[in-house]
PDB file of C-alpha atoms in Angstrom:
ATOM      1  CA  UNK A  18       0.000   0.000   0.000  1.00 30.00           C
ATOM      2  CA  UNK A  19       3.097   2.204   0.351  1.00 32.00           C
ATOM      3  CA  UNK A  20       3.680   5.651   2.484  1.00 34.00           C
ATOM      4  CA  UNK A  21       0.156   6.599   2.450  1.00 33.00           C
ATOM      5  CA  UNK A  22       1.109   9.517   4.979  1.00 35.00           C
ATOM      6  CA  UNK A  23       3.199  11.244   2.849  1.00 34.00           C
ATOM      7  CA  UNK A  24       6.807  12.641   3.801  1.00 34.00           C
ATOM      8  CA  UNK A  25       8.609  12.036   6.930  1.00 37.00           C
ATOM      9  CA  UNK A  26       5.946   9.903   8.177  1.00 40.00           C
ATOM     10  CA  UNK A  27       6.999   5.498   8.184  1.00 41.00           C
ATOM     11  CA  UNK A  28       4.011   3.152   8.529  1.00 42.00           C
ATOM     12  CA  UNK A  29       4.413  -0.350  10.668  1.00 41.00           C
ATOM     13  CA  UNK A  30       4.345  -3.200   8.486  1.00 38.00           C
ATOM     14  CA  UNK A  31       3.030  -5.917   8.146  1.00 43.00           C
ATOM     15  CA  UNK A  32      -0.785  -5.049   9.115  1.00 48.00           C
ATOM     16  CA  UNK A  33      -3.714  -7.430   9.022  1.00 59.00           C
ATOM     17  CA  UNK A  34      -7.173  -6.038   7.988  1.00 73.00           C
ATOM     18  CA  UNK A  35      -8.484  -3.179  10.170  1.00 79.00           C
ATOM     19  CA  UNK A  36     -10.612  -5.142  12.907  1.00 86.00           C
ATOM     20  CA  UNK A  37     -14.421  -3.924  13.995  1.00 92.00           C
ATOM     21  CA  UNK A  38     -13.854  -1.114  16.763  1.00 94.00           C
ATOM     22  CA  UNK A  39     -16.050  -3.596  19.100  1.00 94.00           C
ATOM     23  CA  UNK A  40     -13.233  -6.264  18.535  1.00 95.00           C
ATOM     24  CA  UNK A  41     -10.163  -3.358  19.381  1.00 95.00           C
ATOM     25  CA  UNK A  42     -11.554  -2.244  22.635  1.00 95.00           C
ATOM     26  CA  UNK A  43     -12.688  -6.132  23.571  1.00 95.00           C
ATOM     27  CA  UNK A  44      -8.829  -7.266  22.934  1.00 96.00           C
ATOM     28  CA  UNK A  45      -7.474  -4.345  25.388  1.00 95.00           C
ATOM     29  CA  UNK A  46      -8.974  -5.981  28.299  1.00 94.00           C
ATOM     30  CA  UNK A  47      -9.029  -9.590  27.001  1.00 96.00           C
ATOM     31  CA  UNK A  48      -6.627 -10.901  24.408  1.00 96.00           C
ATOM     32  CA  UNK A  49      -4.070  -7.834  25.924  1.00 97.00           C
ATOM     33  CA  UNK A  50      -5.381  -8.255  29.572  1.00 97.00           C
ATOM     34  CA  UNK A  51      -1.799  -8.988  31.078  1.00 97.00           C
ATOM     35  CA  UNK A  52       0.861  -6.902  28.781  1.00 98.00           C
ATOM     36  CA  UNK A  53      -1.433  -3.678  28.141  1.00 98.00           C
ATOM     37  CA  UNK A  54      -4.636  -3.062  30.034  1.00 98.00           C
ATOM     38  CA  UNK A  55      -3.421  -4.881  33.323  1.00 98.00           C
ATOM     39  CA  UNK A  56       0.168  -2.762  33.424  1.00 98.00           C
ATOM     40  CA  UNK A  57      -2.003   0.330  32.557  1.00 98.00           C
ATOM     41  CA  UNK A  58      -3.895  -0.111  35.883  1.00 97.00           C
ATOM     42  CA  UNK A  59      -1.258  -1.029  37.860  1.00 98.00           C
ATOM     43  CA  UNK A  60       0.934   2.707  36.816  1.00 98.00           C
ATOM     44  CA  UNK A  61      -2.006   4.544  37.304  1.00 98.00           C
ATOM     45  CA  UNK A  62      -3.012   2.722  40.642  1.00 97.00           C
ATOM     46  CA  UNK A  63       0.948   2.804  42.040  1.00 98.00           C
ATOM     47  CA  UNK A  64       1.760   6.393  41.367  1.00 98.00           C
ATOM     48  CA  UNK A  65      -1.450   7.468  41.708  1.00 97.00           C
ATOM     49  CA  UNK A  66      -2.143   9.227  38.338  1.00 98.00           C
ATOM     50  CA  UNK A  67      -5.896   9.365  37.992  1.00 98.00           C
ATOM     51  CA  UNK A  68      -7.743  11.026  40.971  1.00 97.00           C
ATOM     52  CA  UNK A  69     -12.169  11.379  41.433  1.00 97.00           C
ATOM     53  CA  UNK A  70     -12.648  14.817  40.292  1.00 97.00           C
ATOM     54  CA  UNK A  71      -9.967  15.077  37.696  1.00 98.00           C
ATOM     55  CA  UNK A  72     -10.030  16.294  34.266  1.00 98.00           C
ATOM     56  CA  UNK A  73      -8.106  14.843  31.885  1.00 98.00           C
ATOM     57  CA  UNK A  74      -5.979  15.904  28.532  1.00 98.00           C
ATOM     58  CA  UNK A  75      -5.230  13.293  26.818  1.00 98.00           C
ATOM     59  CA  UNK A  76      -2.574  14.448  24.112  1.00 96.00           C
ATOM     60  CA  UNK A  77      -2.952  12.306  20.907  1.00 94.00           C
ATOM     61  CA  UNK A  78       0.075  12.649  17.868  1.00 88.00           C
ATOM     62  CA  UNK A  79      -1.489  10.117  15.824  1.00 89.00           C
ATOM     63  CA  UNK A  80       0.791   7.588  16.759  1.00 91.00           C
ATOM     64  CA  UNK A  81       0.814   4.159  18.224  1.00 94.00           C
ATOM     65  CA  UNK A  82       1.503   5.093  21.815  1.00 95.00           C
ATOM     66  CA  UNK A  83      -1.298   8.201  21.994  1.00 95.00           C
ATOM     67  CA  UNK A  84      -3.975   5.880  20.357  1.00 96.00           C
ATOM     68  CA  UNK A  85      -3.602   3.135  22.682  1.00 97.00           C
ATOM     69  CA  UNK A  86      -3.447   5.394  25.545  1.00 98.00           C
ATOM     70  CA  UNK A  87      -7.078   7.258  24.212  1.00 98.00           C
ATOM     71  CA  UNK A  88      -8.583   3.713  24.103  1.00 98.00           C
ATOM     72  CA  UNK A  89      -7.023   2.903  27.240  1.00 98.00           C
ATOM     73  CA  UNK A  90      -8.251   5.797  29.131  1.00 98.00           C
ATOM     74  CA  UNK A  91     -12.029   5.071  27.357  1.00 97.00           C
ATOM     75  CA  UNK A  92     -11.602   1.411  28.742  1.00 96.00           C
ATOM     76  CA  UNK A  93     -11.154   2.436  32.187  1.00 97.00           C
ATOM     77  CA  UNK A  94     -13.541   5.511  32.086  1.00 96.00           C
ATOM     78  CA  UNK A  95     -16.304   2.703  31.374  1.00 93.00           C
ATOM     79  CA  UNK A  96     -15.171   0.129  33.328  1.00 90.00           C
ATOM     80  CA  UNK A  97     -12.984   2.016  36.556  1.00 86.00           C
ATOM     81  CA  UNK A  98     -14.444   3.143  40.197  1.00 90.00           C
ATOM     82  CA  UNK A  99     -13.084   6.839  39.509  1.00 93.00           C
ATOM     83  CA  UNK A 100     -15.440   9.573  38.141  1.00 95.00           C
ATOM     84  CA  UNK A 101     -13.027  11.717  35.959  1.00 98.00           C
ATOM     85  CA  UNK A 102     -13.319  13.391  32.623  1.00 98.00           C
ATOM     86  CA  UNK A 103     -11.766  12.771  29.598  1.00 98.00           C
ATOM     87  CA  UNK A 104     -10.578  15.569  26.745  1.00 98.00           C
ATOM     88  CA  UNK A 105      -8.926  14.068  23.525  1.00 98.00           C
ATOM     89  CA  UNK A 106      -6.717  17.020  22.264  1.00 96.00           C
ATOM     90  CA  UNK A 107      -3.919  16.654  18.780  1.00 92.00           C
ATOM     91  CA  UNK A 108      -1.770  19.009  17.945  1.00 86.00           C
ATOM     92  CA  UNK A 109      -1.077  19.957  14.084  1.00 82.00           C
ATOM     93  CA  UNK A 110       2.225  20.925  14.196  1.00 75.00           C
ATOM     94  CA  UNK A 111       2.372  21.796  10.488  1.00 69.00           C
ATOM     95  CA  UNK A 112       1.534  18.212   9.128  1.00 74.00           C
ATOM     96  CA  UNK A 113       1.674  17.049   5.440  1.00 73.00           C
ATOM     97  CA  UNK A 114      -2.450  17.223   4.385  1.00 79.00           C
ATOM     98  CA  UNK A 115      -2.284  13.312   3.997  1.00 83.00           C
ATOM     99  CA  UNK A 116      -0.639  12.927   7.501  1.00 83.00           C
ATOM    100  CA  UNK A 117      -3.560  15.151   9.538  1.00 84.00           C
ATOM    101  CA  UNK A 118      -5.755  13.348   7.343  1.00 88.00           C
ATOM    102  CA  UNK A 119      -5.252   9.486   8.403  1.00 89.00           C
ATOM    103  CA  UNK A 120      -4.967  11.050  11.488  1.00 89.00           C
ATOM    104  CA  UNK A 121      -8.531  12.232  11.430  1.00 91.00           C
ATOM    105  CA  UNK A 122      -9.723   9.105  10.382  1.00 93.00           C
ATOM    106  CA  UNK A 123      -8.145   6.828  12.799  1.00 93.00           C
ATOM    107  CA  UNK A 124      -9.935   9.035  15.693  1.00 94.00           C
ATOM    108  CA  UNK A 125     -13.274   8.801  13.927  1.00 94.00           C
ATOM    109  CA  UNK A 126     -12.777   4.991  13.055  1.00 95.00           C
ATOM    110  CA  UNK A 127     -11.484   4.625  16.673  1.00 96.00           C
ATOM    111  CA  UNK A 128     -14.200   6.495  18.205  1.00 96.00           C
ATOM    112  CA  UNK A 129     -12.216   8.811  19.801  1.00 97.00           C
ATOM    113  CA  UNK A 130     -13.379  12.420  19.828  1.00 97.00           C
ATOM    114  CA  UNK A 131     -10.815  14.176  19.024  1.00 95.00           C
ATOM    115  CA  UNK A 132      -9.875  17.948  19.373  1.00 95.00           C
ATOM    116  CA  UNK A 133      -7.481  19.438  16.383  1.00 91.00           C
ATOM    117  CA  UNK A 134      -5.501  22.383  17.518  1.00 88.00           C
ATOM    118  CA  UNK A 135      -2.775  24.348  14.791  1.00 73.00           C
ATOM    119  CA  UNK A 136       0.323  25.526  15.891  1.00 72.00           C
ATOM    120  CA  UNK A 137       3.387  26.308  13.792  1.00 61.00           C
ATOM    121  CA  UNK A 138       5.849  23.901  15.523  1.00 61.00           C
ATOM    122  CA  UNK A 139       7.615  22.472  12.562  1.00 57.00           C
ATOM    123  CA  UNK A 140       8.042  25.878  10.985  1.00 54.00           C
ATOM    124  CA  UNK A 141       9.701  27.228  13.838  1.00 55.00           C
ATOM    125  CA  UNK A 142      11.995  24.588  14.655  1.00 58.00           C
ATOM    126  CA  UNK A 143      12.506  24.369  11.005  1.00 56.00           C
ATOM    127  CA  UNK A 144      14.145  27.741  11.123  1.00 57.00           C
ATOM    128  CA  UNK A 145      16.674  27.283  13.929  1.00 63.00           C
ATOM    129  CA  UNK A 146      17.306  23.533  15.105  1.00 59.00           C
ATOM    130  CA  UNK A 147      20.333  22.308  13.682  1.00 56.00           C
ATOM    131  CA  UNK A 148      21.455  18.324  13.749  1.00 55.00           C
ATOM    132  CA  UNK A 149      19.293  17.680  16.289  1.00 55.00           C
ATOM    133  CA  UNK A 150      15.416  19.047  16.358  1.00 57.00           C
ATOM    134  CA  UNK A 151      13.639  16.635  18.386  1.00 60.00           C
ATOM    135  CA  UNK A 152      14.650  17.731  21.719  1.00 61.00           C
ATOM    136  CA  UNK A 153      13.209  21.254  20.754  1.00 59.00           C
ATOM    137  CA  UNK A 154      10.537  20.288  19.212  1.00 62.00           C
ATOM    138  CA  UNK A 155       8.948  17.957  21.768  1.00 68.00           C
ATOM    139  CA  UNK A 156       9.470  20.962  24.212  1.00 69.00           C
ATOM    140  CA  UNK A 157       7.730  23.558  22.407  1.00 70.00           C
ATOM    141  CA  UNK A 158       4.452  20.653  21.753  1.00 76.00           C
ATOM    142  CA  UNK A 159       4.607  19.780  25.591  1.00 81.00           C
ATOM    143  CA  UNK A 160       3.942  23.167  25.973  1.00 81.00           C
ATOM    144  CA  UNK A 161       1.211  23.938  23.544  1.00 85.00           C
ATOM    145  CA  UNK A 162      -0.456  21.004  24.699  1.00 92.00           C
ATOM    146  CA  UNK A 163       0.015  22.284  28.234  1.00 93.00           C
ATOM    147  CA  UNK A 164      -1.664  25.707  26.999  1.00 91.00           C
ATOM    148  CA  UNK A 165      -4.461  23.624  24.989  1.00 93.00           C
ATOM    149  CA  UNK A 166      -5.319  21.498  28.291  1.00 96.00           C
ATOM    150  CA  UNK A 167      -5.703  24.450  30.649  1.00 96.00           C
ATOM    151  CA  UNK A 168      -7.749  26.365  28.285  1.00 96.00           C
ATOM    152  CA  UNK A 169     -10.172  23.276  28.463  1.00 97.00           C
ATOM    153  CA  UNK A 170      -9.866  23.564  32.367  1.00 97.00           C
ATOM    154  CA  UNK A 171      -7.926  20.554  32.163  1.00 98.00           C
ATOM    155  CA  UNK A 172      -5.902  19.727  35.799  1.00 98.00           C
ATOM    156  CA  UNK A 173      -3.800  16.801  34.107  1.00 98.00           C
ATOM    157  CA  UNK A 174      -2.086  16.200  30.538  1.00 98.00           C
ATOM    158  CA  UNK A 175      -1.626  12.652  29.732  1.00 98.00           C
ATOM    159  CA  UNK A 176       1.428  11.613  27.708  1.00 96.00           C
ATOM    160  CA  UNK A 177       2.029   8.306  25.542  1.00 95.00           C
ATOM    161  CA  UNK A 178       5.572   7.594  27.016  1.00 95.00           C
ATOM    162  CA  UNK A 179       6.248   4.321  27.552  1.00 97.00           C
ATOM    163  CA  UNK A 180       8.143   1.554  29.047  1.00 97.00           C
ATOM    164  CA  UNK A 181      11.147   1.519  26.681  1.00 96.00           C
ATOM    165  CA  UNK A 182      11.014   5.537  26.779  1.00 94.00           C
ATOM    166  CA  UNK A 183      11.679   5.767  30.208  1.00 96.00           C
ATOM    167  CA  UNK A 184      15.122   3.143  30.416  1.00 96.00           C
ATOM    168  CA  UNK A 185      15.882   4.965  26.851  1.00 94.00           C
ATOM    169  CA  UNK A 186      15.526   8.462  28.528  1.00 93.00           C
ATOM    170  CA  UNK A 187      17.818   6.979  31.642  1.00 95.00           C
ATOM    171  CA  UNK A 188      20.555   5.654  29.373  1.00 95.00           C
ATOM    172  CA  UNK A 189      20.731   9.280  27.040  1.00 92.00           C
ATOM    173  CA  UNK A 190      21.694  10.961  30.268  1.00 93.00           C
ATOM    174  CA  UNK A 191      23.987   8.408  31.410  1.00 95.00           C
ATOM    175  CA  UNK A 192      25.808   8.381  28.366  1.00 94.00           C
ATOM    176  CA  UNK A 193      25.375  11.945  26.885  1.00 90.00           C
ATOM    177  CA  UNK A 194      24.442  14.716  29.485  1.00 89.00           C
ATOM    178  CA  UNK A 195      26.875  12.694  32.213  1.00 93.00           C
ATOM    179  CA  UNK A 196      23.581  12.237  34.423  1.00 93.00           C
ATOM    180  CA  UNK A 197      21.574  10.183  36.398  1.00 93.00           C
ATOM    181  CA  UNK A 198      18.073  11.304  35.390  1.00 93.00           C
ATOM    182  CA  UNK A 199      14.647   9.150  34.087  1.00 95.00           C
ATOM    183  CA  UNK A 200      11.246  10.148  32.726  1.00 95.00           C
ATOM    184  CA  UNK A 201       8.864  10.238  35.863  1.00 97.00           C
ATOM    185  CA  UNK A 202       5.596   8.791  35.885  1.00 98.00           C
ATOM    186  CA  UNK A 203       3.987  11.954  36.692  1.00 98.00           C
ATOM    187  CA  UNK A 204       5.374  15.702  37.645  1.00 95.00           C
ATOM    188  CA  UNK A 205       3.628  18.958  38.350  1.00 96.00           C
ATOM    189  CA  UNK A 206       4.040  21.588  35.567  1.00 94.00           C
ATOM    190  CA  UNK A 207       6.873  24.588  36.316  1.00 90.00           C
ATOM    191  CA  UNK A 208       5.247  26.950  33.999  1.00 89.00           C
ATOM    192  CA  UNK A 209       0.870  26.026  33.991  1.00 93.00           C
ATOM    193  CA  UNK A 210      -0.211  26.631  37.798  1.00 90.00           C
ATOM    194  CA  UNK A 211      -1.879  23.849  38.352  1.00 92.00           C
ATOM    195  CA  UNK A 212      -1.307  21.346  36.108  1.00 96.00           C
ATOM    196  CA  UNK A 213       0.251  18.013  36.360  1.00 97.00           C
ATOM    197  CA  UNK A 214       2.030  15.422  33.762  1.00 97.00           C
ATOM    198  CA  UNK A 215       1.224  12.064  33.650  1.00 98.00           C
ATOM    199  CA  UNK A 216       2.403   8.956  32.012  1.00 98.00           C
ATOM    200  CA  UNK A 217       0.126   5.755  32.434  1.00 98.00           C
ATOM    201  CA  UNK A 218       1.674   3.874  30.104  1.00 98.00           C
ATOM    202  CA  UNK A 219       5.031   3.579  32.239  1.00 98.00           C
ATOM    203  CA  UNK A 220       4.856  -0.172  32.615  1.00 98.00           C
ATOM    204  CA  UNK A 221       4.232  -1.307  28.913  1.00 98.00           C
ATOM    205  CA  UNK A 222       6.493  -2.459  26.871  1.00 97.00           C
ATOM    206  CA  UNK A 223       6.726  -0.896  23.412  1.00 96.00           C
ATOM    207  CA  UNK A 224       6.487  -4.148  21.460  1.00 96.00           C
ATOM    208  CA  UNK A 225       3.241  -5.065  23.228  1.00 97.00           C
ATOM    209  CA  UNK A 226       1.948  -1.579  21.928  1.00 97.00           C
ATOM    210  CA  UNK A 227       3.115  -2.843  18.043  1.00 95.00           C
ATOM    211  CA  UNK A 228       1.520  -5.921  18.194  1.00 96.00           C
ATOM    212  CA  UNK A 229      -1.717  -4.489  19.210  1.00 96.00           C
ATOM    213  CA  UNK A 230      -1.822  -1.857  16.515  1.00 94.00           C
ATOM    214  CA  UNK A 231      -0.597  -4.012  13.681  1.00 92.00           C
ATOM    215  CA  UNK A 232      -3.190  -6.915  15.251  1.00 93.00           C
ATOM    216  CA  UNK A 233      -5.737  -4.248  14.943  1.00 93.00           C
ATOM    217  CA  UNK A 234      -5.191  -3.051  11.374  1.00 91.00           C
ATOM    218  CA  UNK A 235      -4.700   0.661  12.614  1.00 89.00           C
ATOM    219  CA  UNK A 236      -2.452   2.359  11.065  1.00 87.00           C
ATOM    220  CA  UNK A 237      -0.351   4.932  12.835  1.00 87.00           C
ATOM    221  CA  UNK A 238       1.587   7.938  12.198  1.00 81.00           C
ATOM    222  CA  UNK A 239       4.946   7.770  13.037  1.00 68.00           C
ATOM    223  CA  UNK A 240       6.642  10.583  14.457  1.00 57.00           C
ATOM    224  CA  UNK A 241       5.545  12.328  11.015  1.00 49.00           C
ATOM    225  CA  UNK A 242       7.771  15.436  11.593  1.00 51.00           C
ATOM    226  CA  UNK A 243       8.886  17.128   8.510  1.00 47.00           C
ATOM    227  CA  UNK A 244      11.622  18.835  10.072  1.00 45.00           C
ATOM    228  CA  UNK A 245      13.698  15.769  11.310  1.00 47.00           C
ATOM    229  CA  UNK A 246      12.851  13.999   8.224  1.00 44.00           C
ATOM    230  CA  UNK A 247      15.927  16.526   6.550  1.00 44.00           C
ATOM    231  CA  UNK A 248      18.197  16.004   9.521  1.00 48.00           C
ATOM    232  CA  UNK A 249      20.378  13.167   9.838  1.00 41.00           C
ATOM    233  CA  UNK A 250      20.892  11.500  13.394  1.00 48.00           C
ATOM    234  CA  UNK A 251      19.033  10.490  16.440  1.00 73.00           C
ATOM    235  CA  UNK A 252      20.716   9.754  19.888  1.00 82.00           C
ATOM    236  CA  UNK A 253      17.567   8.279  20.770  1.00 83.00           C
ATOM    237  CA  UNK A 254      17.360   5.567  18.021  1.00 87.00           C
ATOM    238  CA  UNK A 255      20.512   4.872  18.914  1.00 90.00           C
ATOM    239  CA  UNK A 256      20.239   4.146  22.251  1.00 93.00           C
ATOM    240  CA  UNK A 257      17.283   1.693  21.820  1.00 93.00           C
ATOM    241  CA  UNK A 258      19.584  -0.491  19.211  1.00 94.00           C
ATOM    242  CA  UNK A 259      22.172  -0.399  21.951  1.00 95.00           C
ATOM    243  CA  UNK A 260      19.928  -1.936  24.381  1.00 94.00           C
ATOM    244  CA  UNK A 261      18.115  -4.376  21.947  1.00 93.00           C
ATOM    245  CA  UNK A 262      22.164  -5.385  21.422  1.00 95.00           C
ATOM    246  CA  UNK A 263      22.439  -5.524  25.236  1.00 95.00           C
ATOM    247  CA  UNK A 264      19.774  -7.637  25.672  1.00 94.00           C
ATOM    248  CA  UNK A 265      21.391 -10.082  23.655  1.00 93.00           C
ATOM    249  CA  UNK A 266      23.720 -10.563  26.002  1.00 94.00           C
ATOM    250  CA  UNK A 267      22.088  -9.783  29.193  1.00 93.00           C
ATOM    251  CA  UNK A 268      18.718 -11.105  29.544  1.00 91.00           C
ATOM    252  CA  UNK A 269      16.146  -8.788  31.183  1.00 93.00           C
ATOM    253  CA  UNK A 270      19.196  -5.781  31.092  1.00 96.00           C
ATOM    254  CA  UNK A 271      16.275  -2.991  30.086  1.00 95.00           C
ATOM    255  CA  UNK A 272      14.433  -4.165  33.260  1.00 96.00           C
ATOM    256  CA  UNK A 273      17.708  -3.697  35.273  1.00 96.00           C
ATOM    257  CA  UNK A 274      18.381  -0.336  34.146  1.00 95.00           C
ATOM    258  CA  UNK A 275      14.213   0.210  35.086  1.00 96.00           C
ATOM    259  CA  UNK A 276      14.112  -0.618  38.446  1.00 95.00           C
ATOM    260  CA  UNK A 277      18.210   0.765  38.715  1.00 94.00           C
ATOM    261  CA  UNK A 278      16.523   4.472  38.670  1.00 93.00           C
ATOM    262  CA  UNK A 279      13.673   2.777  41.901  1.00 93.00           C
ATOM    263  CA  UNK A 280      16.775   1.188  43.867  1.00 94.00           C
ATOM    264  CA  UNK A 281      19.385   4.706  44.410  1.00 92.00           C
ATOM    265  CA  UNK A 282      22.089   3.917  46.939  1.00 93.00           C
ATOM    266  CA  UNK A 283      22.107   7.642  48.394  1.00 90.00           C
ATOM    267  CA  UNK A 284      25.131   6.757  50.465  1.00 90.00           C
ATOM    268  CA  UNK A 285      26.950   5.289  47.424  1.00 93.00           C
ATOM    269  CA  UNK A 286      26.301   8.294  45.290  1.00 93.00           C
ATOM    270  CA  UNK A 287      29.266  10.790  44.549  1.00 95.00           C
ATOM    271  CA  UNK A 288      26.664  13.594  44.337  1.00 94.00           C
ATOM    272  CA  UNK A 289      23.340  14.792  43.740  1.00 93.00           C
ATOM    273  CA  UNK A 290      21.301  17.929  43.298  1.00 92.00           C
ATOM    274  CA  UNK A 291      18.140  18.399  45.061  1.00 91.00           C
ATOM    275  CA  UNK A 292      16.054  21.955  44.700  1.00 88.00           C
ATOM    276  CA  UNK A 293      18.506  23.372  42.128  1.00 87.00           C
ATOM    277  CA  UNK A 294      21.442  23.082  45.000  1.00 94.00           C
ATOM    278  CA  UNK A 295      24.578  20.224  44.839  1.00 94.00           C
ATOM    279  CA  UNK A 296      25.581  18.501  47.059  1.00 94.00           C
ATOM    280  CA  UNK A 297      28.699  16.003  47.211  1.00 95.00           C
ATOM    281  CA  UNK A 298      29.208  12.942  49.536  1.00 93.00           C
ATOM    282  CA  UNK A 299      31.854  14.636  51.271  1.00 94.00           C
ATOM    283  CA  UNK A 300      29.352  17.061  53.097  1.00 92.00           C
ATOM    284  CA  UNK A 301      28.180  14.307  55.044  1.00 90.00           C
ATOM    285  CA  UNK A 302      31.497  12.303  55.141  1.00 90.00           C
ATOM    286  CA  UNK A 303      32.055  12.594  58.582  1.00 87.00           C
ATOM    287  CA  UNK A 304      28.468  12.252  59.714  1.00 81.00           C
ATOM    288  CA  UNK A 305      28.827   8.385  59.087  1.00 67.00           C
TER     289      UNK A 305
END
């Protein structure tokens, strides 16, 4: 069928024949009980990420992650103990016609009723990011989206990170930034008073999230930015083939470097920062 999304925009392959919407949303809590639906629960019941009362962005690119997160968040709106409410915003950053497009009609197939906000994202970044864009331009969404949700009196903006996101996040600052830092499941907003980030798909794994797509017939956008389509590199790519090479060699290694960022030895720790301030092991040296 080819690139049916035009430029900059990769399609999952192979895909079986889009399935009935009844049969999607019956396979998230049956056929996908354990990987998906179950781990979905479980982040938002451990960190605490959906409250009575609250009302709910959820930010949807088009993309594997943000649909299955939509249909998650329908799931447990129909079938959870919590009274919240649900807004299903998208961004168009400056998407190719056919891009916004399938994106429109995987929302309507997928019952999910969408909100379609323009911004001119990809023109800016266009204009000044250099090698790299992605780091920019995933700042500059958050925080339209951020805008977006409050203006819908929104208390909570729901992201589609995942599982492999958060040990791939981990190992960039490890490796590039000289850091010790990893995506959070949830984190209150510096610059929107009152708003909070959330990420309820911390516990699934990303090829769970393919399988159930592709299974499904859907098919996704794929980061679909026109900008980093003309740039060359990705630090990120490249640190999930290093741990897909890892775990070659060490079974369960992505898991290890998940629960390494749960398990911090504070008193085997050269330093840390806490509140903006430093501190080194040597100001407490001669407490122990």
């Amino acid at each position: 069928m080819g690139n049916i999304a035009g430029e900059g925009c990769e399609i999952l392959a192979p895909f079986n024949e889009r399935k009935l919407l009844t049969e999607i949303e019956r396979s998230l809590i049956t056929d996908y009980r354990k990987p998906i639906w179950s781990k979905f629960v479980k982040a938002i019941k451990d960190y605490n990420l959906v409250e009575a009362g609250d009302k709910i962005a959820v930010a949807i690119s088009g993309g594997k992650d943000s649909i299955i997160m939509a249909k998650l968040f329908q799931e447990l709106q129909r079938h959870g103990n919590v009274n919240f409410e649900l807004e299903f915003i998208a961004m168009d950053p400056g998407y190719h016609e056919n891009i916004k497009q399938l994106l429109i009609d995987n929302c309507k197939y997928l019952n999910i009723p969408v909100k379609i906000f323009e911004s001119s994202v990809f023109d800016i970044i266009d204009s000044i990011a250099k090698d790299y864009p992605c780091y920019m331009c995933a700042k500059m969404r958050r925080g339209a989206l951020y805008a977006k949700a409050q203006a819908l009196g929104c208390n909570k903006l729901a992201l589609g990170h995942h599982f492999n996101d958060v040990i791939e996040t981990t190992m960039l600052n490890v490796l590039y930034s000289g850091n010790f830092k990893t995506m959070l499941p949830k984190l209150k907003s510096k610059n929107f008073e009152e708003m909070e980030l959330i990420r309820p798909l911390y516990y699934i794994e990303e090829e769970h999230i393919e399988n159930f797509i592709q299974n499904s017939g859907i098919w996704p956008l794929n980061c679909a930015c026109m900008v980093a389509a003309k740039k060359i590199g990705n630090k990120r790519q490249e640190i999930k083939d290093l741990v897909k090479e890892l775990k070659k060699t060490f079974n369960g290694v992505d898991k290890s470097i998940f629960r390494a960022a749960h398990n911090v030895n504070m008193d085997l720790i050269l330093g840390w920062q806490k509140n903006e301030k430093n501190y080194s092991f040597l100001d407490f040296y001669d407490e122990n």
